[in-house]
mmCIF file of C-alpha atoms and ligand atoms in Angstrom:
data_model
loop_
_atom_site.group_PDB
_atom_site.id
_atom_site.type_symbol
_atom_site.label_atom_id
_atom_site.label_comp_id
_atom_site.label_asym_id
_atom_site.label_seq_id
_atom_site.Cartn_x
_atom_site.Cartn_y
_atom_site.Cartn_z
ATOM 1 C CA UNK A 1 15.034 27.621 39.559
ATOM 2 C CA UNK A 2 16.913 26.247 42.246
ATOM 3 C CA UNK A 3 13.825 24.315 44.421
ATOM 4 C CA UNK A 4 9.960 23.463 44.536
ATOM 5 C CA UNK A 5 8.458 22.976 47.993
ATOM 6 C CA UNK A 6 4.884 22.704 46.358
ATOM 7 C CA UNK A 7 4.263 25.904 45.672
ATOM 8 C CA UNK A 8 6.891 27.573 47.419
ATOM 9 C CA UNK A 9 9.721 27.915 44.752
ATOM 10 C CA UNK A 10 13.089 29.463 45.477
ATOM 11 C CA UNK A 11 14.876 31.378 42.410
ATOM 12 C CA UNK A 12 18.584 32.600 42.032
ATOM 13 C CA UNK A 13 18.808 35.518 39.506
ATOM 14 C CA UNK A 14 21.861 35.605 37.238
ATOM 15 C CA UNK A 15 23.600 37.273 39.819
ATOM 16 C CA UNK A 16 23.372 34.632 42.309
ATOM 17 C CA UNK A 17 20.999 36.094 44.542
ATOM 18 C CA UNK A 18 18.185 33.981 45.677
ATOM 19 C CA UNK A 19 14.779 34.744 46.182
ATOM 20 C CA UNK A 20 11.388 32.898 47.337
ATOM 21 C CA UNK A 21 8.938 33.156 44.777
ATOM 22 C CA UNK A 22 5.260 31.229 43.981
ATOM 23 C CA UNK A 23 3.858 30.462 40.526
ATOM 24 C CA UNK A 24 1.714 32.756 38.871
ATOM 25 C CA UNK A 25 -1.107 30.794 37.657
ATOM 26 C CA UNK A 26 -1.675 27.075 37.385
ATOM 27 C CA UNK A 27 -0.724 26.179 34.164
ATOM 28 C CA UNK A 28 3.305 26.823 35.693
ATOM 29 C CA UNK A 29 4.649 23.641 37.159
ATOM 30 C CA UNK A 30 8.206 24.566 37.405
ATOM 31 C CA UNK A 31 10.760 21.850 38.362
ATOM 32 C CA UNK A 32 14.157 22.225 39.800
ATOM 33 C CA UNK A 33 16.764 23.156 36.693
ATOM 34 C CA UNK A 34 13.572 25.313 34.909
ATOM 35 C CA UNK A 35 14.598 28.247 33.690
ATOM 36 C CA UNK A 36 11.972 30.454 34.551
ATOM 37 C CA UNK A 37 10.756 34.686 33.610
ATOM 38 C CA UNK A 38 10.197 36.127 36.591
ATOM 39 C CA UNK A 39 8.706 39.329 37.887
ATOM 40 C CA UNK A 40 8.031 41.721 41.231
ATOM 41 C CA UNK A 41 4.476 41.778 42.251
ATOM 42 C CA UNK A 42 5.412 45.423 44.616
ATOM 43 C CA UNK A 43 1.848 44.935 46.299
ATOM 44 C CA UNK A 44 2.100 41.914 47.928
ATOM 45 C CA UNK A 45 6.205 42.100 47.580
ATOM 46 C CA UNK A 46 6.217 38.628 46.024
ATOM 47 C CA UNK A 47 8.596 37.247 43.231
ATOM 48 C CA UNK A 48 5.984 35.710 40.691
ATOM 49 C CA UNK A 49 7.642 32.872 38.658
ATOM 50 C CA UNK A 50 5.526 33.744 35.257
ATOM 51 C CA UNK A 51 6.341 32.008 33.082
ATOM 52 C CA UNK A 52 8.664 28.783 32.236
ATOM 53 C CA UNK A 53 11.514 29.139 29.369
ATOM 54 C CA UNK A 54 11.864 26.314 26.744
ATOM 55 C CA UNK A 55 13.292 23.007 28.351
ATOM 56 C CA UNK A 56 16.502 21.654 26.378
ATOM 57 C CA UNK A 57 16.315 19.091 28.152
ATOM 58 C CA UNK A 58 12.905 17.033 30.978
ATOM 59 C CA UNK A 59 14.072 14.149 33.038
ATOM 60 C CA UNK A 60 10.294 12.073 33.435
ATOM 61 C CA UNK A 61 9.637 9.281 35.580
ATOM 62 C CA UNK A 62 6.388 7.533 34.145
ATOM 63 C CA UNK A 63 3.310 7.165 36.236
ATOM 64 C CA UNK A 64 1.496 4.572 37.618
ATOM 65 C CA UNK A 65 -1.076 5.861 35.327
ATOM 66 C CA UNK A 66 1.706 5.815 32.160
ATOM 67 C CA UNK A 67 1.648 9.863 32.358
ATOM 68 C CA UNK A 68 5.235 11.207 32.531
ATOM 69 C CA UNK A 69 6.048 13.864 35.692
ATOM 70 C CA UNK A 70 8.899 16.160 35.266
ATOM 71 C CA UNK A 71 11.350 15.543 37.817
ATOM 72 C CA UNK A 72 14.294 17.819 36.896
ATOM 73 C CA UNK A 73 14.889 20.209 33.946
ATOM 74 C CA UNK A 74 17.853 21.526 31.866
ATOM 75 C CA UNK A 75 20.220 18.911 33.353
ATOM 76 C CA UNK A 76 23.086 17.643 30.861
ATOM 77 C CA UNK A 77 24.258 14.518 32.631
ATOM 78 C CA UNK A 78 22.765 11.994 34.711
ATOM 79 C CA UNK A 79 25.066 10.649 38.166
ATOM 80 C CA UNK A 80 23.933 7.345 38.819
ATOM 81 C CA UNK A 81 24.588 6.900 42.327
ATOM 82 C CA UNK A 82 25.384 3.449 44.304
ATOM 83 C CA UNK A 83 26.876 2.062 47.582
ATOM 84 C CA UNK A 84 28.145 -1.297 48.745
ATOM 85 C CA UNK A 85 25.274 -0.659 51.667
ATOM 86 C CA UNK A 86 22.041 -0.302 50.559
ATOM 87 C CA UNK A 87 22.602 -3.064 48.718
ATOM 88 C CA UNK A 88 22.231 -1.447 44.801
ATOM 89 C CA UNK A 89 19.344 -2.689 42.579
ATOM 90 C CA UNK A 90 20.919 -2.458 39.283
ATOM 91 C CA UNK A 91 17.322 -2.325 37.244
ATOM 92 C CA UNK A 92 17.431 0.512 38.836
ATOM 93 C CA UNK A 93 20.437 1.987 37.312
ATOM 94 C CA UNK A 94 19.494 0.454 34.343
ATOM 95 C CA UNK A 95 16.518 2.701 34.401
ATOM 96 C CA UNK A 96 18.120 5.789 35.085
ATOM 97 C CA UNK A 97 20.790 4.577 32.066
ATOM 98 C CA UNK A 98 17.799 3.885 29.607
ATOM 99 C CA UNK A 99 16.564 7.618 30.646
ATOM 100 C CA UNK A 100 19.657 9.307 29.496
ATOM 101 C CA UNK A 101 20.001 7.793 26.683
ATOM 102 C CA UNK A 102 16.389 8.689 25.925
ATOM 103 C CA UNK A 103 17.023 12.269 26.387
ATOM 104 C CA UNK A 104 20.575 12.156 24.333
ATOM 105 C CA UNK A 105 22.620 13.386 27.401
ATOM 106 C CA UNK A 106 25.415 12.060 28.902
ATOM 107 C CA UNK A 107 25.805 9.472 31.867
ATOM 108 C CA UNK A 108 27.867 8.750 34.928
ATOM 109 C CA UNK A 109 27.917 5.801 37.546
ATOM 110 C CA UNK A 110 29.223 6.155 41.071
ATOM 111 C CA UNK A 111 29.806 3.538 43.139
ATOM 112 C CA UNK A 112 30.315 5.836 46.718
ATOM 113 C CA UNK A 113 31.555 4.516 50.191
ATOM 114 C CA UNK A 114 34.603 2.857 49.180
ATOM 115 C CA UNK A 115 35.535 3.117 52.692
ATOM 116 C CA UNK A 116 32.926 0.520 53.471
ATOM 117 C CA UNK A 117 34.015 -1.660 51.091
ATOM 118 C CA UNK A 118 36.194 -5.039 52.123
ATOM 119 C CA UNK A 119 38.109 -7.379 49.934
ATOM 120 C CA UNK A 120 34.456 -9.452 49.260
ATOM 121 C CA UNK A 121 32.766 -6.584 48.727
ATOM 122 C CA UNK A 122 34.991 -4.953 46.127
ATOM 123 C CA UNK A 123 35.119 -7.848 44.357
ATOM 124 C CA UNK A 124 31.144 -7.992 44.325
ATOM 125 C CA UNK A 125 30.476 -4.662 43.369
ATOM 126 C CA UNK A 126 33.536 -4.437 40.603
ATOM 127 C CA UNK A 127 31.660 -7.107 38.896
ATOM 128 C CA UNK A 128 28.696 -5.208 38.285
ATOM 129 C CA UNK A 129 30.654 -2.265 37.888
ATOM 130 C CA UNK A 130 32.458 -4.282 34.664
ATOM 131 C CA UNK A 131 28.894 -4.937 32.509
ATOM 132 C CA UNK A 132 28.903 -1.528 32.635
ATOM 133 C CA UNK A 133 32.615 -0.312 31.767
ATOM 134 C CA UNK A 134 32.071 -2.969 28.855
ATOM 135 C CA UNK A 135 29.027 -1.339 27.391
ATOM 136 C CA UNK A 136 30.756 2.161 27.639
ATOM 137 C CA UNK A 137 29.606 3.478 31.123
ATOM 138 C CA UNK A 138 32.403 6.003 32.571
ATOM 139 C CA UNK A 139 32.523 4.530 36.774
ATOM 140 C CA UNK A 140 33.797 6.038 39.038
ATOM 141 C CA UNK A 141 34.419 4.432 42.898
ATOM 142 C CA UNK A 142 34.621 7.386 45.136
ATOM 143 C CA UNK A 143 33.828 7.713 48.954
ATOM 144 C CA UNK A 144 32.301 11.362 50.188
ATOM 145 C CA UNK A 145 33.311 10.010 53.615
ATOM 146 C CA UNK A 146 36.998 9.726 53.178
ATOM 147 C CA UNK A 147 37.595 12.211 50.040
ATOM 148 C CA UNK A 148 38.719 8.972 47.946
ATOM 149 C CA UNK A 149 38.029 9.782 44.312
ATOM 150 C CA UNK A 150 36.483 12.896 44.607
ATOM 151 C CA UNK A 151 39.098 15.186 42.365
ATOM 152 C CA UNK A 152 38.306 12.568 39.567
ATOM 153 C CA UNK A 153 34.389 13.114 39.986
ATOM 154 C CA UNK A 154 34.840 16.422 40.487
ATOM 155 C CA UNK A 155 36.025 16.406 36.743
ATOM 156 C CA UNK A 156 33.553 14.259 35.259
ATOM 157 C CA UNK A 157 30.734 16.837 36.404
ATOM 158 C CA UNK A 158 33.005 19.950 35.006
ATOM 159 C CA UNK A 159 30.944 21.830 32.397
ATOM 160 C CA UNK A 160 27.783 19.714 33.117
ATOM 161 C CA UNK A 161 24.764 20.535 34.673
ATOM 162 C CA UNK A 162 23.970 16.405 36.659
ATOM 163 C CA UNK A 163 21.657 15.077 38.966
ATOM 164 C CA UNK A 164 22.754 13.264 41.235
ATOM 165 C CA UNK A 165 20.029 9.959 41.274
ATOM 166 C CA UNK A 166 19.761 6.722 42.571
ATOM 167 C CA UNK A 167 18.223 4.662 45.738
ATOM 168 C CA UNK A 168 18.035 6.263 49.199
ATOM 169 C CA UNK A 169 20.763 6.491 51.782
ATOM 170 C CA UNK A 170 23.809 5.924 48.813
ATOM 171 C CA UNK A 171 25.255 9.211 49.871
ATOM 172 C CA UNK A 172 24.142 11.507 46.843
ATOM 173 C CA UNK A 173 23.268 14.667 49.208
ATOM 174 C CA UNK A 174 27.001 13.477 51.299
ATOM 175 C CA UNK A 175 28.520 13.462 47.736
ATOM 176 C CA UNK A 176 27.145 16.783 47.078
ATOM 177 C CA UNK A 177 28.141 18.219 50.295
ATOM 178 C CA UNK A 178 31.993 17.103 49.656
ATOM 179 C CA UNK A 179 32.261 18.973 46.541
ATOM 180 C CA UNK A 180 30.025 21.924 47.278
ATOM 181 C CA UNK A 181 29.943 23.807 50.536
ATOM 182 C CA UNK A 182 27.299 25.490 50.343
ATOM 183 C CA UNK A 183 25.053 22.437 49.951
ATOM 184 C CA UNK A 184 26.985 21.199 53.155
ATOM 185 C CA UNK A 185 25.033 23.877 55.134
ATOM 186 C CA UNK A 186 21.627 23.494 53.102
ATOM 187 C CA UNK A 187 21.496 19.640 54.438
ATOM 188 C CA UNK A 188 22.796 20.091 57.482
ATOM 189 C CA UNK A 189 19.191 22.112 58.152
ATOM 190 C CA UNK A 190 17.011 19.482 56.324
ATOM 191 C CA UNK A 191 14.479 17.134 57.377
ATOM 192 C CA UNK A 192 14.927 13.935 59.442
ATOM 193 C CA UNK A 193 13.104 10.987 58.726
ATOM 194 C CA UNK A 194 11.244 8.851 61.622
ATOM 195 C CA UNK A 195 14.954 7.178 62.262
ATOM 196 C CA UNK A 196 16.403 10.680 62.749
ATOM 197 C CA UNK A 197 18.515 10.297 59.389
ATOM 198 C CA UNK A 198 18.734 12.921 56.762
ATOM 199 C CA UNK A 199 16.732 12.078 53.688
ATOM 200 C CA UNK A 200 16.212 14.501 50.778
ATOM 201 C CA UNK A 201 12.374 15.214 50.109
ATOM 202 C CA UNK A 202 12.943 17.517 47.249
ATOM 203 C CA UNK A 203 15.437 18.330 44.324
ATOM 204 C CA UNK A 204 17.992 21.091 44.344
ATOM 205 C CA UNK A 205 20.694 23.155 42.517
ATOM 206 C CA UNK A 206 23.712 24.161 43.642
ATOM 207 C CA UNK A 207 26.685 25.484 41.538
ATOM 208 C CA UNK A 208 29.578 23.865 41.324
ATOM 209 C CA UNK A 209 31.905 26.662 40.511
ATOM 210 C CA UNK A 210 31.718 30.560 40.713
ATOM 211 C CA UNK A 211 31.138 30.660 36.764
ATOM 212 C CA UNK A 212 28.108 29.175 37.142
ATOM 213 C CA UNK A 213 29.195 27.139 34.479
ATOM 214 C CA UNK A 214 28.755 23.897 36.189
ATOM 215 C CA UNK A 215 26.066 22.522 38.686
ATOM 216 C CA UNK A 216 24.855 19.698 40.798
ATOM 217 C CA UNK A 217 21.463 18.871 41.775
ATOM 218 C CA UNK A 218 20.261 16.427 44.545
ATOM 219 C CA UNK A 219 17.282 14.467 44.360
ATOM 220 C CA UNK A 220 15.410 12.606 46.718
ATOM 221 C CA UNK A 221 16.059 8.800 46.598
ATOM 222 C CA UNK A 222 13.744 6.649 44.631
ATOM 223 C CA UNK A 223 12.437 3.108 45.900
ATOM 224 C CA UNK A 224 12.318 2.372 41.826
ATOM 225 C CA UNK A 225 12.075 4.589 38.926
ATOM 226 C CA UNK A 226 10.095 3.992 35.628
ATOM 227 C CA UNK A 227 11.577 6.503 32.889
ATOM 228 C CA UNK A 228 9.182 8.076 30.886
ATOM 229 C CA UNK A 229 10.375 6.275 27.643
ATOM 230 C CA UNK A 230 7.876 6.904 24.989
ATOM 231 C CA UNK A 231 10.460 8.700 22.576
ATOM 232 C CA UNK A 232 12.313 5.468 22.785
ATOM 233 C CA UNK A 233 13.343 3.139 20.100
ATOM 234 C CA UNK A 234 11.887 -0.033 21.208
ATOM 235 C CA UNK A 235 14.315 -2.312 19.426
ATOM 236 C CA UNK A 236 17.544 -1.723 22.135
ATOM 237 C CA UNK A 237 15.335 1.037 25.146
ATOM 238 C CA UNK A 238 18.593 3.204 25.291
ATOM 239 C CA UNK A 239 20.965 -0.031 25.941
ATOM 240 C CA UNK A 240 23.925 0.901 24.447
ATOM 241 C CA UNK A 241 25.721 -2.362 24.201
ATOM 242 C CA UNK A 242 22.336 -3.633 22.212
ATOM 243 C CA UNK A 243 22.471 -0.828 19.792
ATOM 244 C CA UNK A 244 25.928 -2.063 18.794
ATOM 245 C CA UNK A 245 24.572 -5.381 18.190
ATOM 246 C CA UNK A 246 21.567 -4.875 16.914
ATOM 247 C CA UNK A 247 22.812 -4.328 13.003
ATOM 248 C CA UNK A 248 23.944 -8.249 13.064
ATOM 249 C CA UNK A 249 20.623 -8.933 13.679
ATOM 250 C CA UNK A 250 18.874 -11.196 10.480
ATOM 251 C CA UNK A 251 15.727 -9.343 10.764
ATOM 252 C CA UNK A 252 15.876 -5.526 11.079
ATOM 253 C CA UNK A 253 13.155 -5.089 13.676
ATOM 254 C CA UNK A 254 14.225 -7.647 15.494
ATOM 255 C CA UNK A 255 12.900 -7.619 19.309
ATOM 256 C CA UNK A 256 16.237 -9.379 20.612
ATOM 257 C CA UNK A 257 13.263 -11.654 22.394
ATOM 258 C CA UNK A 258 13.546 -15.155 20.346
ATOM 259 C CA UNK A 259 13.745 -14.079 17.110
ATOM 260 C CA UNK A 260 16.082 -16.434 14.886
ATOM 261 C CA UNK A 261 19.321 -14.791 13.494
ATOM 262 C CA UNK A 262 19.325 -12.729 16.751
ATOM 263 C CA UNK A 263 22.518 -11.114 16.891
ATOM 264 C CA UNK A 264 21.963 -10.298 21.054
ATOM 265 C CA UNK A 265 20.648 -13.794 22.084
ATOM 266 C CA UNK A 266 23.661 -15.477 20.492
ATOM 267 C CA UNK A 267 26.198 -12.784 22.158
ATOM 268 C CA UNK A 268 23.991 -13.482 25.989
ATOM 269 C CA UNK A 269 24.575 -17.208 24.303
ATOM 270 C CA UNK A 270 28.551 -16.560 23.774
ATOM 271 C CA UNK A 271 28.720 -14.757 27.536
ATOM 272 C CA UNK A 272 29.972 -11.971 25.621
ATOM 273 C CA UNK A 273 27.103 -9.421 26.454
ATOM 274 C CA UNK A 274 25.855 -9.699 29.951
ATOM 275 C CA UNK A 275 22.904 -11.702 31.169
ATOM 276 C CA UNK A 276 21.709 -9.436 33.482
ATOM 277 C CA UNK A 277 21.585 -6.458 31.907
ATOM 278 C CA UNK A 278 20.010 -8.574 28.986
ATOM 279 C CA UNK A 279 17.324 -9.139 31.598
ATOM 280 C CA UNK A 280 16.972 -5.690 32.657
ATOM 281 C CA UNK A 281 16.112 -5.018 28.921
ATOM 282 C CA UNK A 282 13.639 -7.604 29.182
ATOM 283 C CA UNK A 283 11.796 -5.996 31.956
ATOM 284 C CA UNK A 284 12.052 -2.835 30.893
ATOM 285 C CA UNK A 285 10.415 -4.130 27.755
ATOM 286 C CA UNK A 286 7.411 -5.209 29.528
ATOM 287 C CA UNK A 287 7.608 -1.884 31.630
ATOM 288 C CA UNK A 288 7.129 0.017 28.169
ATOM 289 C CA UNK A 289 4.446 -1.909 26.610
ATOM 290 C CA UNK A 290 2.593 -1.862 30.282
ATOM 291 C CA UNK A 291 2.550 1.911 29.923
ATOM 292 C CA UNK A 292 1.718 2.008 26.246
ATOM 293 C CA UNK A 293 -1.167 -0.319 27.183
ATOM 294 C CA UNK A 294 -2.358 2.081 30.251
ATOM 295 C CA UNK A 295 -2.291 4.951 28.094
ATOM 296 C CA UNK A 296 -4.944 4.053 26.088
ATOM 297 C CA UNK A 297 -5.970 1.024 23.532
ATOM 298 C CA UNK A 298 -3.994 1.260 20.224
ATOM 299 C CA UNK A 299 -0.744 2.128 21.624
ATOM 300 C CA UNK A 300 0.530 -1.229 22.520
ATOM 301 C CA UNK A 301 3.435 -1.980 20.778
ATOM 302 C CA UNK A 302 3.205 -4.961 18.983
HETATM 303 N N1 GTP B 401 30.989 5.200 55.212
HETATM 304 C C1 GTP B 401 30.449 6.109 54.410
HETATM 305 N N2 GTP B 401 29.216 6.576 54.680
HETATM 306 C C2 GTP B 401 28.689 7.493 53.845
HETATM 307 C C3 GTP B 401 29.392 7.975 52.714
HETATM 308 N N3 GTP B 401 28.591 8.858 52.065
HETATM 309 C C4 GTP B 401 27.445 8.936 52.780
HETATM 310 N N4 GTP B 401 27.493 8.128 53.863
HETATM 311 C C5 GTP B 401 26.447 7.939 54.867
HETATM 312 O O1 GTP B 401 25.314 7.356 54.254
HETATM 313 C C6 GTP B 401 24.100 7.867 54.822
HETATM 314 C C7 GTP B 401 23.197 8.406 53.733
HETATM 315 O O2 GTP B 401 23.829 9.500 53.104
HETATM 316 P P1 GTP B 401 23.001 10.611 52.291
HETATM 317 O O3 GTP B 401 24.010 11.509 51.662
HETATM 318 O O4 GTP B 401 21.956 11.238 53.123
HETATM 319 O O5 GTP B 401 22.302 9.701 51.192
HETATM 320 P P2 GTP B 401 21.269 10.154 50.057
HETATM 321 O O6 GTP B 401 21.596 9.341 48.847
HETATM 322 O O7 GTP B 401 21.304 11.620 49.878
HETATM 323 O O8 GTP B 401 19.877 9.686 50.645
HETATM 324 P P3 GTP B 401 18.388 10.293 50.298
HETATM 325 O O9 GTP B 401 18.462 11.767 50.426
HETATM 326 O O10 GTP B 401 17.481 9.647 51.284
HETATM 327 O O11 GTP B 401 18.104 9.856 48.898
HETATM 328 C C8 GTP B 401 24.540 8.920 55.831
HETATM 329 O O12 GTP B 401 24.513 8.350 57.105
HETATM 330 C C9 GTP B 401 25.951 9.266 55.414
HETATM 331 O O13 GTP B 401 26.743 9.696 56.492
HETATM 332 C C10 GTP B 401 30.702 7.444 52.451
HETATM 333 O O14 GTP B 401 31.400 7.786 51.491
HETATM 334 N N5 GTP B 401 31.162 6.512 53.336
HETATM 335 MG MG1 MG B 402 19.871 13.039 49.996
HETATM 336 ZN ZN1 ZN B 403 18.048 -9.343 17.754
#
């Protein structure tokens, strides 16, 4: 399924022709990336989306209400996108990090409009970039404005199904639209927000090659993003660079909060695992257990 508008879905057949379709029945809520089983209702000439095929892979934000929403389905990578201007919240990459990791598929950071960025800047931005190149993050500092980059991201995404995530106004639907033509003429029709910009208001897949063996899908930008982490492990929430630490631990369910013998405390202690990110896991932390806790008595951890 290439796009939900409500209940206005549009479908692409394995012969790349596209079709508008609606759900049959309300028990299908197909998101963009669903596989779906579709048929031809010839009375009303309708495509009928029936029925949803098994989902290798759900990317959730959690609820206010600690209930996880689908956003996107199938996907195989994760693009975390950023940009010198807006200014990038890195809990919210975090987030989007700790979500992949979660789900066991792969993930990518962008850091787009290099063209914007200035001696200061660079220097800025490459230090956040480097917490992340230390814990094993492939970056990648592109620009969709000026082409900068783009043959090396183009290669990152080959043989993946990504979504493109990450704050609003980065330049994930100008990315897109740089490596995809098609998608340059989808957004060129979209919506305009009060300030006459283009803003995406809802997820879509485009391929990236004629094989079909590769594709991209756009999301709208998020203000923040709470991944739907109940499969979790609680001891490291999908931080990578914690994982590796975590065996040095003296206690083996160690929390990494003040426990003695703490393997991660001492390395945020030594500078040699950074404190920011150690913060992010913090937060996120209290993110978890605040869900746990709204789901329901008895499922606080701890
Ligand atoms: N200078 C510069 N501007 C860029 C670049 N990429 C995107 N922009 C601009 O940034 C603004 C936002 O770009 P979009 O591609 O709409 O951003 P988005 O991430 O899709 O935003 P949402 O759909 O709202 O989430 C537009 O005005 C783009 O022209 C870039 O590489 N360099
Ligand atoms: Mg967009
Ligand atoms: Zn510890």
């Amino acid at each position: 399924m290439i796009a939900a508008f409500g209940r206005h879905l549009l479908v692409r057949d394995a012969q790349g022709v596209t079709y508008e379709a609606r759900p049959f029945g309300r028990r299908v809520q197909a998101v963009c990336g669903d596989r779906v089983r579709c048929a031809h209702d010839p009375a009303h000439d309708e495509v009928h989306v029936n029925e949803i095929l098994p989902r290798r892979s759900v990317l959730a934000r959690a609820t206010v209400r600690g209930e996880a929403e689908a956003v996107v389905a199938n996907v195989t990578q994760l693009a975390v996108v950023i940009a010198p201007l807006p200014l990038p919240d890195p809990f919210i990459v975090d987030r989007y990090l700790c979500a992949a990791a979660s789900l066991g598929i792969d993930a990518l950071l962008v850091l787009n409009k290099s063209d914007l960025l200035d001696a200061d800047a660079l220097a800025a931005t490459e230090d956040l970039l480097a917490a992340y190149r230390a814990a094993g993050y492939r970056c990648i500092t592109a620009s969709a404005a000026s082409g900068a980059a783009l043959a090396d991201l183009r290669a990152a995404l080959d043989g993946h199904t990504s979504v493109f995530v990450g704050q609003s106004g980065v330049g994930k639907s100008s990315l897109i639209a740089a490596l995809v033509p098609e998608a340059a003429i989808a957004t060129g029709e979209l919506d305009r927000d009060a300030e006459g910009r283009h803003t995406t208001t809802s997820s879509r897949r485009y391929d990236l090659d004629a094989t079909h063996a590769s594709a991209l899908i756009d999301s709208p930008g998020v203000r923040d993003f709470a991944p739907s982490i109940d499969s979790l492990e609680p001891a490291s929430l999908g931080f990578v660079e914690i994982d590796r630490l975590a065996p040095s631990c003296r206690f083996a369910d160690c929390r990494h909060l003040r426990e003695p013998g703490c393997a991660v405390l001492a390395a945020v202690e030594a500078e040699t695992l950074d404190a920011r990110r150690y913060e992010s896991y913090r937060r996120l932390r209290r993110v978890f257990n605040d869900l746990q806790a709204a789901r329901g008595p008895g499922r606080r951890e701890r």
